[in-house]
Amino acid sequence: MSTPRIAIVGAGPGGLMLARLLHLSGMQSTVFEREEGPLVRSQGGTLDLHEDSGLMAVRRAGLEVEFLRIARYDDQGSRLLDKSGRVLFEEPDASAGDRPEVDRTALRAMLLASLPADGVQWGCALREVRPLDDGRWNLVFVNGEAGPFDLVVGADGAWSRVRPLLSPYKPQYSGLTFIEFGIDDVDCRHPAVAQLVGRGKLDVQGDGKLVIAQRNGHAHIRGYAIFRVPADWAAKRFDFASPAAVRSALLAEFAGYGDAITDLFRASNDQFVARPIYALPVGHCWAGRRGLTLLGDAAHVMSPFGGEGVNAAMRDAAELAALLAEKEKDWGGAVALYEMQMFERVAGIAEGSAEAAAVQMSHIGEALTLEHLRQHRAAAA
Ligand SMILES: Cc1cc2nc3c(=O)[nH]c(=O)nc-3n(C[C@H](O)[C@H](O)[C@H](O)COP(=O)(O)OP(=O)(O)OC[C@H]3O[C@@H](n4cnc5c(N)ncnc54)[C@H](O)[C@@H]3O)c2cc1C
């Protein structure tokens, strides 16, 4: 069997990591991405990479030096406050951990720089994957077609266009909606807010709601106001055409919270976005189909509370690339083994992430979160 012609759909962290690792093993692949270029959209907030997944993939990709240039080891702090602003928990040293933060845009830029110039085809929004008579696959985009490919890897996120060929499941609404907000130039313009958030992540819980605010690079804070509500609630409750109206609706929703906390909304810029949270069932899997597979969110989008999604995606890429390189002559067997191992590895992670959401949005308030944080600290000690 010859080397497969590989297409990767999606230039997220999972797809780009796979392309980089295949490139290192001398296997050609092409990434097809619907965005028109690397910088047309902000790639989102900060991520923490974990030792046995995200960081392991970075090492295998030979990008440790490049990663150290963009990693923020001193932003690993964690604070839990009640709604009055009382500190319930605080990590004593924000730089002591082994889960460095990195901005998504910087991570994408690092991975892109590690690929050949024509490694990513931009502006290619996949519409469908079409089977050919000889067992291979063509990719049909909104604006054209590419192929044939022996192996198509769907790394195209939660709403994957590759997944329907493998699995009938769609992500289900988790019951939680995030309203995202951002604060620019926080150290100069809002020093009290900068101090409140600290060097890392701030959680404030009360009244069955949650505010998370997290320091990103370039003195930016990204935050989420989190509600347990029906999926269409945010569109009815907030007028996103008017940032001022969103801001005052958020202030009304958090009326029982201390002023120091609601200052997060007063200080925010005008970019409010509703993010209803969807997840695939824990233990999602499929029967193998020759020439198709999935990785990352396309395979197992999960609650973001565990902070595992990007790490799982990068570990998927590392495992798939290693098996493809190892079983050079049997790429079909490599994909089958990757899927079997990935299903087993990710089920526990997805379960933990779902549980983390239940803990942080529990009906009995912040007590469970506090217990969880203390256990986490004891385990790390
Ligand atoms: C609010 C929120 C906060 C989060 N916070 C964290 C966190 O702190 N830590 C963490 O680990 N994870 C977090 N996650 C999860 C994390 O974002 C994902 O798990 C991670 O990005 C998955 O990577 P991926 O490469 O599989 O998919 P994605 O990052 O979704 O990338 C998919 C790529 O495919 C492209 N694409 C999509 N459809 C098509 C198409 N039809 N044709 C071509 N290209 C397409 C997209 O444009 C994108 O570039 C969070 C998620 C949310 C919603």
mmCIF file of N, CA and C in Angstrom, residues 28-130:
data_model
loop_
_atom_site.group_PDB
_atom_site.id
_atom_site.type_symbol
_atom_site.label_atom_id
_atom_site.label_comp_id
_atom_site.label_asym_id
_atom_site.label_seq_id
_atom_site.Cartn_x
_atom_site.Cartn_y
_atom_site.Cartn_z
ATOM 1 N N GLN A 28 2.951 14.008 3.216
ATOM 2 C CA GLN A 28 2.304 15.208 2.690
ATOM 3 C C GLN A 28 0.850 15.272 3.163
ATOM 4 N N SER A 29 0.385 16.483 3.470
ATOM 5 C CA SER A 29 -1.056 16.666 3.717
ATOM 6 C C SER A 29 -1.411 18.092 3.314
ATOM 7 N N THR A 30 -2.687 18.329 3.056
ATOM 8 C CA THR A 30 -3.145 19.696 2.793
ATOM 9 C C THR A 30 -4.263 20.008 3.761
ATOM 10 N N VAL A 31 -4.184 21.195 4.384
ATOM 11 C CA VAL A 31 -5.234 21.649 5.291
ATOM 12 C C VAL A 31 -6.164 22.569 4.497
ATOM 13 N N PHE A 32 -7.468 22.324 4.609
ATOM 14 C CA PHE A 32 -8.464 23.181 3.957
ATOM 15 C C PHE A 32 -9.240 23.921 5.051
ATOM 16 N N GLU A 33 -9.203 25.237 5.003
ATOM 17 C CA GLU A 33 -9.808 26.043 6.074
ATOM 18 C C GLU A 33 -10.810 27.029 5.467
ATOM 19 N N ARG A 34 -11.961 27.146 6.108
ATOM 20 C CA ARG A 34 -12.997 28.034 5.547
ATOM 21 C C ARG A 34 -12.673 29.514 5.727
ATOM 22 N N GLU A 35 -11.906 29.874 6.763
ATOM 23 C CA GLU A 35 -11.577 31.291 6.937
ATOM 24 C C GLU A 35 -10.695 31.752 5.781
ATOM 25 N N GLU A 36 -10.792 33.046 5.463
ATOM 26 C CA GLU A 36 -10.088 33.568 4.286
ATOM 27 C C GLU A 36 -8.591 33.751 4.542
ATOM 28 N N GLY A 37 -8.196 33.766 5.794
ATOM 29 C CA GLY A 37 -6.772 33.939 6.118
ATOM 30 C C GLY A 37 -6.584 33.758 7.604
ATOM 31 N N PRO A 38 -5.313 33.731 8.050
ATOM 32 C CA PRO A 38 -5.046 33.420 9.462
ATOM 33 C C PRO A 38 -5.542 34.475 10.440
ATOM 34 N N LEU A 39 -5.704 35.715 9.970
ATOM 35 C CA LEU A 39 -6.020 36.789 10.923
ATOM 36 C C LEU A 39 -7.390 37.424 10.692
ATOM 37 N N VAL A 40 -8.267 36.765 9.913
ATOM 38 C CA VAL A 40 -9.550 37.421 9.622
ATOM 39 C C VAL A 40 -10.469 37.436 10.846
ATOM 40 N N ARG A 41 -10.193 36.585 11.812
ATOM 41 C CA ARG A 41 -11.072 36.490 12.977
ATOM 42 C C ARG A 41 -10.176 36.310 14.205
ATOM 43 N N SER A 42 -10.588 36.962 15.306
ATOM 44 C CA SER A 42 -9.864 36.718 16.552
ATOM 45 C C SER A 42 -10.079 35.249 16.907
ATOM 46 N N GLN A 43 -9.005 34.574 17.270
ATOM 47 C CA GLN A 43 -9.099 33.126 17.487
ATOM 48 C C GLN A 43 -9.616 32.764 18.875
ATOM 49 N N GLY A 44 -9.957 33.784 19.676
ATOM 50 C CA GLY A 44 -10.513 33.484 20.993
ATOM 51 C C GLY A 44 -9.486 33.677 22.083
ATOM 52 N N GLY A 45 -9.839 33.206 23.286
ATOM 53 C CA GLY A 45 -9.074 33.568 24.477
ATOM 54 C C GLY A 45 -7.845 32.724 24.723
ATOM 55 N N THR A 46 -7.434 32.761 25.977
ATOM 56 C CA THR A 46 -6.215 32.080 26.378
ATOM 57 C C THR A 46 -6.512 30.615 26.690
ATOM 58 N N LEU A 47 -5.517 29.754 26.503
ATOM 59 C CA LEU A 47 -5.674 28.312 26.735
ATOM 60 C C LEU A 47 -4.533 27.866 27.632
ATOM 61 N N ASP A 48 -4.764 26.909 28.504
ATOM 62 C CA ASP A 48 -3.620 26.357 29.228
ATOM 63 C C ASP A 48 -3.316 24.973 28.690
ATOM 64 N N LEU A 49 -2.042 24.742 28.376
ATOM 65 C CA LEU A 49 -1.627 23.460 27.813
ATOM 66 C C LEU A 49 -1.159 22.528 28.929
ATOM 67 N N HIS A 50 -1.554 21.254 28.789
ATOM 68 C CA HIS A 50 -1.262 20.274 29.836
ATOM 69 C C HIS A 50 -0.107 19.359 29.417
ATOM 70 N N GLU A 51 0.594 18.892 30.440
ATOM 71 C CA GLU A 51 1.838 18.138 30.240
ATOM 72 C C GLU A 51 1.690 16.926 29.306
ATOM 73 N N ASP A 52 0.666 16.104 29.555
ATOM 74 C CA ASP A 52 0.595 14.834 28.822
ATOM 75 C C ASP A 52 -0.212 14.932 27.526
ATOM 76 N N SER A 53 -0.591 16.157 27.140
ATOM 77 C CA SER A 53 -1.388 16.294 25.916
ATOM 78 C C SER A 53 -0.883 17.477 25.078
ATOM 79 N N GLY A 54 -1.334 18.682 25.385
ATOM 80 C CA GLY A 54 -0.938 19.844 24.582
ATOM 81 C C GLY A 54 0.576 20.030 24.552
ATOM 82 N N LEU A 55 1.213 19.980 25.728
ATOM 83 C CA LEU A 55 2.666 20.209 25.777
ATOM 84 C C LEU A 55 3.421 19.046 25.144
ATOM 85 N N MET A 56 2.891 17.840 25.323
ATOM 86 C CA MET A 56 3.520 16.672 24.690
ATOM 87 C C MET A 56 3.512 16.836 23.166
ATOM 88 N N ALA A 57 2.388 17.296 22.628
ATOM 89 C CA ALA A 57 2.293 17.488 21.177
ATOM 90 C C ALA A 57 3.280 18.562 20.713
ATOM 91 N N VAL A 58 3.383 19.646 21.490
ATOM 92 C CA VAL A 58 4.331 20.723 21.135
ATOM 93 C C VAL A 58 5.760 20.167 21.085
ATOM 94 N N ARG A 59 6.087 19.315 22.062
ATOM 95 C CA ARG A 59 7.442 18.722 22.077
ATOM 96 C C ARG A 59 7.659 17.846 20.852
ATOM 97 N N ARG A 60 6.664 16.960 20.569
ATOM 98 C CA ARG A 60 6.823 16.066 19.407
ATOM 99 C C ARG A 60 6.929 16.864 18.111
ATOM 100 N N ALA A 61 6.288 18.031 18.109
ATOM 101 C CA ALA A 61 6.322 18.877 16.906
ATOM 102 C C ALA A 61 7.637 19.649 16.794
ATOM 103 N N GLY A 62 8.505 19.503 17.804
ATOM 104 C CA GLY A 62 9.804 20.188 17.766
ATOM 105 C C GLY A 62 9.664 21.694 17.906
ATOM 106 N N LEU A 63 8.638 22.128 18.651
ATOM 107 C CA LEU A 63 8.356 23.567 18.716
ATOM 108 C C LEU A 63 8.503 24.127 20.138
ATOM 109 N N GLU A 64 9.335 23.455 20.952
ATOM 110 C CA GLU A 64 9.458 23.907 22.348
ATOM 111 C C GLU A 64 10.005 25.330 22.453
ATOM 112 N N VAL A 65 11.014 25.626 21.633
ATOM 113 C CA VAL A 65 11.637 26.956 21.720
ATOM 114 C C VAL A 65 10.628 28.025 21.292
ATOM 115 N N GLU A 66 9.935 27.737 20.179
ATOM 116 C CA GLU A 66 8.934 28.688 19.670
ATOM 117 C C GLU A 66 7.825 28.860 20.699
ATOM 118 N N PHE A 67 7.436 27.754 21.350
ATOM 119 C CA PHE A 67 6.354 27.832 22.333
ATOM 120 C C PHE A 67 6.767 28.696 23.533
ATOM 121 N N LEU A 68 8.012 28.529 23.980
ATOM 122 C CA LEU A 68 8.457 29.314 25.148
ATOM 123 C C LEU A 68 8.365 30.817 24.885
ATOM 124 N N ARG A 69 8.463 31.202 23.622
ATOM 125 C CA ARG A 69 8.378 32.633 23.283
ATOM 126 C C ARG A 69 6.966 33.172 23.470
ATOM 127 N N ILE A 70 5.964 32.308 23.387
ATOM 128 C CA ILE A 70 4.579 32.799 23.471
ATOM 129 C C ILE A 70 3.859 32.324 24.735
ATOM 130 N N ALA A 71 4.491 31.398 25.484
ATOM 131 C CA ALA A 71 3.846 30.852 26.684
ATOM 132 C C ALA A 71 3.855 31.883 27.814
ATOM 133 N N ARG A 72 2.790 31.887 28.591
ATOM 134 C CA ARG A 72 2.716 32.795 29.736
ATOM 135 C C ARG A 72 2.629 31.959 31.024
ATOM 136 N N TYR A 73 3.817 31.614 31.548
ATOM 137 C CA TYR A 73 3.858 30.794 32.768
ATOM 138 C C TYR A 73 3.381 31.584 33.990
ATOM 139 N N ASP A 74 3.503 32.927 33.926
ATOM 140 C CA ASP A 74 3.160 33.706 35.117
ATOM 141 C C ASP A 74 1.674 34.099 35.172
ATOM 142 N N ASP A 75 0.863 33.530 34.283
ATOM 143 C CA ASP A 75 -0.579 33.832 34.312
ATOM 144 C C ASP A 75 -1.396 32.594 34.664
ATOM 145 N N GLN A 76 -0.892 31.779 35.599
ATOM 146 C CA GLN A 76 -1.594 30.540 35.936
ATOM 147 C C GLN A 76 -2.377 30.653 37.243
ATOM 148 N N GLY A 77 -2.593 31.871 37.719
ATOM 149 C CA GLY A 77 -3.297 32.051 38.991
ATOM 150 C C GLY A 77 -4.760 31.641 38.914
ATOM 151 N N SER A 78 -5.361 31.459 40.088
ATOM 152 C CA SER A 78 -6.771 31.088 40.145
ATOM 153 C C SER A 78 -7.365 31.670 41.423
ATOM 154 N N ARG A 79 -8.487 32.343 41.281
ATOM 155 C CA ARG A 79 -9.151 32.931 42.460
ATOM 156 C C ARG A 79 -10.628 32.596 42.398
ATOM 157 N N LEU A 80 -11.218 32.325 43.565
ATOM 158 C CA LEU A 80 -12.672 32.131 43.646
ATOM 159 C C LEU A 80 -13.224 33.145 44.646
ATOM 160 N N LEU A 81 -14.229 33.903 44.219
ATOM 161 C CA LEU A 81 -14.856 34.910 45.079
ATOM 162 C C LEU A 81 -16.339 34.603 45.194
ATOM 163 N N ASP A 82 -16.941 35.013 46.310
ATOM 164 C CA ASP A 82 -18.400 34.954 46.332
ATOM 165 C C ASP A 82 -18.935 36.256 45.740
ATOM 166 N N LYS A 83 -20.250 36.360 45.652
ATOM 167 C CA LYS A 83 -20.795 37.490 44.889
ATOM 168 C C LYS A 83 -20.549 38.847 45.552
ATOM 169 N N SER A 84 -20.214 38.820 46.871
ATOM 170 C CA SER A 84 -19.928 40.096 47.531
ATOM 171 C C SER A 84 -18.497 40.543 47.246
ATOM 172 N N GLY A 85 -17.698 39.615 46.700
ATOM 173 C CA GLY A 85 -16.298 39.948 46.421
ATOM 174 C C GLY A 85 -15.347 39.356 47.448
ATOM 175 N N ARG A 86 -15.889 38.573 48.391
ATOM 176 C CA ARG A 86 -15.029 37.946 49.407
ATOM 177 C C ARG A 86 -14.200 36.836 48.747
ATOM 178 N N VAL A 87 -12.896 36.822 49.036
ATOM 179 C CA VAL A 87 -12.028 35.797 48.431
ATOM 180 C C VAL A 87 -12.199 34.486 49.201
ATOM 181 N N LEU A 88 -12.615 33.430 48.470
ATOM 182 C CA LEU A 88 -12.805 32.118 49.097
ATOM 183 C C LEU A 88 -11.593 31.224 48.865
ATOM 184 N N PHE A 89 -10.891 31.474 47.764
ATOM 185 C CA PHE A 89 -9.747 30.628 47.421
ATOM 186 C C PHE A 89 -8.803 31.436 46.546
ATOM 187 N N GLU A 90 -7.515 31.211 46.741
ATOM 188 C CA GLU A 90 -6.540 31.909 45.884
ATOM 189 C C GLU A 90 -5.267 31.083 45.812
ATOM 190 N N GLU A 91 -4.749 30.885 44.605
ATOM 191 C CA GLU A 91 -3.439 30.239 44.465
ATOM 192 C C GLU A 91 -2.388 31.230 44.948
ATOM 193 N N PRO A 92 -1.482 30.801 45.834
ATOM 194 C CA PRO A 92 -0.502 31.763 46.349
ATOM 195 C C PRO A 92 0.495 32.246 45.300
ATOM 196 N N ASP A 93 0.829 31.398 44.317
ATOM 197 C CA ASP A 93 1.856 31.784 43.341
ATOM 198 C C ASP A 93 1.372 31.477 41.925
ATOM 199 N N ALA A 94 1.060 32.544 41.195
ATOM 200 C CA ALA A 94 0.468 32.372 39.853
ATOM 201 C C ALA A 94 1.446 31.789 38.844
ATOM 202 N N SER A 95 2.747 31.790 39.167
ATOM 203 C CA SER A 95 3.718 31.290 38.179
ATOM 204 C C SER A 95 4.244 29.898 38.541
ATOM 205 N N ALA A 96 3.650 29.288 39.595
ATOM 206 C CA ALA A 96 4.219 28.026 40.087
ATOM 207 C C ALA A 96 3.771 26.800 39.297
ATOM 208 N N GLY A 97 2.707 26.907 38.516
ATOM 209 C CA GLY A 97 2.123 25.716 37.892
ATOM 210 C C GLY A 97 2.887 25.200 36.675
ATOM 211 N N ASP A 98 2.401 24.077 36.150
ATOM 212 C CA ASP A 98 3.028 23.491 34.963
ATOM 213 C C ASP A 98 2.040 23.443 33.795
ATOM 214 N N ARG A 99 1.078 24.394 33.824
ATOM 215 C CA ARG A 99 0.113 24.481 32.727
ATOM 216 C C ARG A 99 0.143 25.887 32.136
ATOM 217 N N PRO A 100 1.177 26.193 31.349
ATOM 218 C CA PRO A 100 1.326 27.563 30.841
ATOM 219 C C PRO A 100 0.151 27.983 29.964
ATOM 220 N N GLU A 101 -0.162 29.260 30.056
ATOM 221 C CA GLU A 101 -1.212 29.839 29.219
ATOM 222 C C GLU A 101 -0.623 30.276 27.883
ATOM 223 N N VAL A 102 -1.456 30.242 26.854
ATOM 224 C CA VAL A 102 -1.023 30.758 25.556
ATOM 225 C C VAL A 102 -2.248 31.328 24.849
ATOM 226 N N ASP A 103 -2.083 32.456 24.163
ATOM 227 C CA ASP A 103 -3.200 33.025 23.404
ATOM 228 C C ASP A 103 -3.412 32.194 22.140
ATOM 229 N N ARG A 104 -4.675 31.983 21.792
ATOM 230 C CA ARG A 104 -4.974 31.130 20.628
ATOM 231 C C ARG A 104 -4.357 31.656 19.347
ATOM 232 N N THR A 105 -4.406 32.981 19.177
ATOM 233 C CA THR A 105 -3.878 33.551 17.928
ATOM 234 C C THR A 105 -2.383 33.272 17.827
ATOM 235 N N ALA A 106 -1.684 33.383 18.959
ATOM 236 C CA ALA A 106 -0.235 33.119 18.947
ATOM 237 C C ALA A 106 0.031 31.638 18.679
ATOM 238 N N LEU A 107 -0.800 30.778 19.221
ATOM 239 C CA LEU A 107 -0.621 29.334 18.998
ATOM 240 C C LEU A 107 -0.826 29.003 17.517
ATOM 241 N N ARG A 108 -1.858 29.607 16.934
ATOM 242 C CA ARG A 108 -2.116 29.347 15.507
ATOM 243 C C ARG A 108 -0.948 29.860 14.659
ATOM 244 N N ALA A 109 -0.465 31.060 14.998
ATOM 245 C CA ALA A 109 0.647 31.631 14.216
ATOM 246 C C ALA A 109 1.879 30.739 14.318
ATOM 247 N N MET A 110 2.137 30.200 15.523
ATOM 248 C CA MET A 110 3.312 29.333 15.699
ATOM 249 C C MET A 110 3.186 28.080 14.828
ATOM 250 N N LEU A 111 2.012 27.478 14.826
ATOM 251 C CA LEU A 111 1.825 26.245 14.051
ATOM 252 C C LEU A 111 1.894 26.541 12.553
ATOM 253 N N LEU A 112 1.292 27.650 12.131
ATOM 254 C CA LEU A 112 1.312 27.997 10.703
ATOM 255 C C LEU A 112 2.751 28.216 10.216
ATOM 256 N N ALA A 113 3.542 28.887 11.064
ATOM 257 C CA ALA A 113 4.931 29.180 10.663
ATOM 258 C C ALA A 113 5.744 27.898 10.529
ATOM 259 N N SER A 114 5.266 26.807 11.119
ATOM 260 C CA SER A 114 6.031 25.552 11.090
ATOM 261 C C SER A 114 5.670 24.687 9.880
ATOM 262 N N LEU A 115 4.744 25.176 9.035
ATOM 263 C CA LEU A 115 4.275 24.385 7.888
ATOM 264 C C LEU A 115 4.843 24.948 6.586
ATOM 265 N N PRO A 116 4.889 24.124 5.539
ATOM 266 C CA PRO A 116 5.273 24.671 4.239
ATOM 267 C C PRO A 116 4.292 25.771 3.815
ATOM 268 N N ALA A 117 4.755 26.683 2.979
ATOM 269 C CA ALA A 117 3.953 27.862 2.626
ATOM 270 C C ALA A 117 2.584 27.507 2.057
ATOM 271 N N ASP A 118 2.519 26.391 1.287
ATOM 272 C CA ASP A 118 1.224 26.042 0.683
ATOM 273 C C ASP A 118 0.480 24.970 1.493
ATOM 274 N N GLY A 119 0.850 24.842 2.766
ATOM 275 C CA GLY A 119 0.259 23.783 3.607
ATOM 276 C C GLY A 119 -1.211 24.007 3.927
ATOM 277 N N VAL A 120 -1.644 25.278 3.900
ATOM 278 C CA VAL A 120 -3.055 25.567 4.215
ATOM 279 C C VAL A 120 -3.694 26.268 3.019
ATOM 280 N N GLN A 121 -4.828 25.751 2.599
ATOM 281 C CA GLN A 121 -5.619 26.410 1.550
ATOM 282 C C GLN A 121 -6.743 27.168 2.254
ATOM 283 N N TRP A 122 -6.670 28.498 2.200
ATOM 284 C CA TRP A 122 -7.654 29.339 2.893
ATOM 285 C C TRP A 122 -8.892 29.544 2.027
ATOM 286 N N GLY A 123 -9.989 29.943 2.653
ATOM 287 C CA GLY A 123 -11.225 30.255 1.919
ATOM 288 C C GLY A 123 -11.877 29.012 1.335
ATOM 289 N N CYS A 124 -11.655 27.856 1.964
ATOM 290 C CA CYS A 124 -12.235 26.599 1.475
ATOM 291 C C CYS A 124 -13.236 26.062 2.495
ATOM 292 N N ALA A 125 -14.466 26.516 2.410
ATOM 293 C CA ALA A 125 -15.506 26.055 3.351
ATOM 294 C C ALA A 125 -16.094 24.749 2.844
ATOM 295 N N LEU A 126 -15.841 23.678 3.547
ATOM 296 C CA LEU A 126 -16.325 22.360 3.107
ATOM 297 C C LEU A 126 -17.848 22.303 3.178
ATOM 298 N N ARG A 127 -18.432 21.814 2.090
ATOM 299 C CA ARG A 127 -19.880 21.591 2.092
ATOM 300 C C ARG A 127 -20.170 20.115 2.317
ATOM 301 N N GLU A 128 -19.449 19.266 1.584
ATOM 302 C CA GLU A 128 -19.636 17.829 1.793
ATOM 303 C C GLU A 128 -18.415 17.042 1.351
ATOM 304 N N VAL A 129 -18.356 15.799 1.858
ATOM 305 C CA VAL A 129 -17.299 14.876 1.428
ATOM 306 C C VAL A 129 -17.990 13.853 0.541
ATOM 307 N N ARG A 130 -17.501 13.724 -0.703
ATOM 308 C CA ARG A 130 -18.207 12.874 -1.682
ATOM 309 C C ARG A 130 -17.408 11.596 -1.954
#
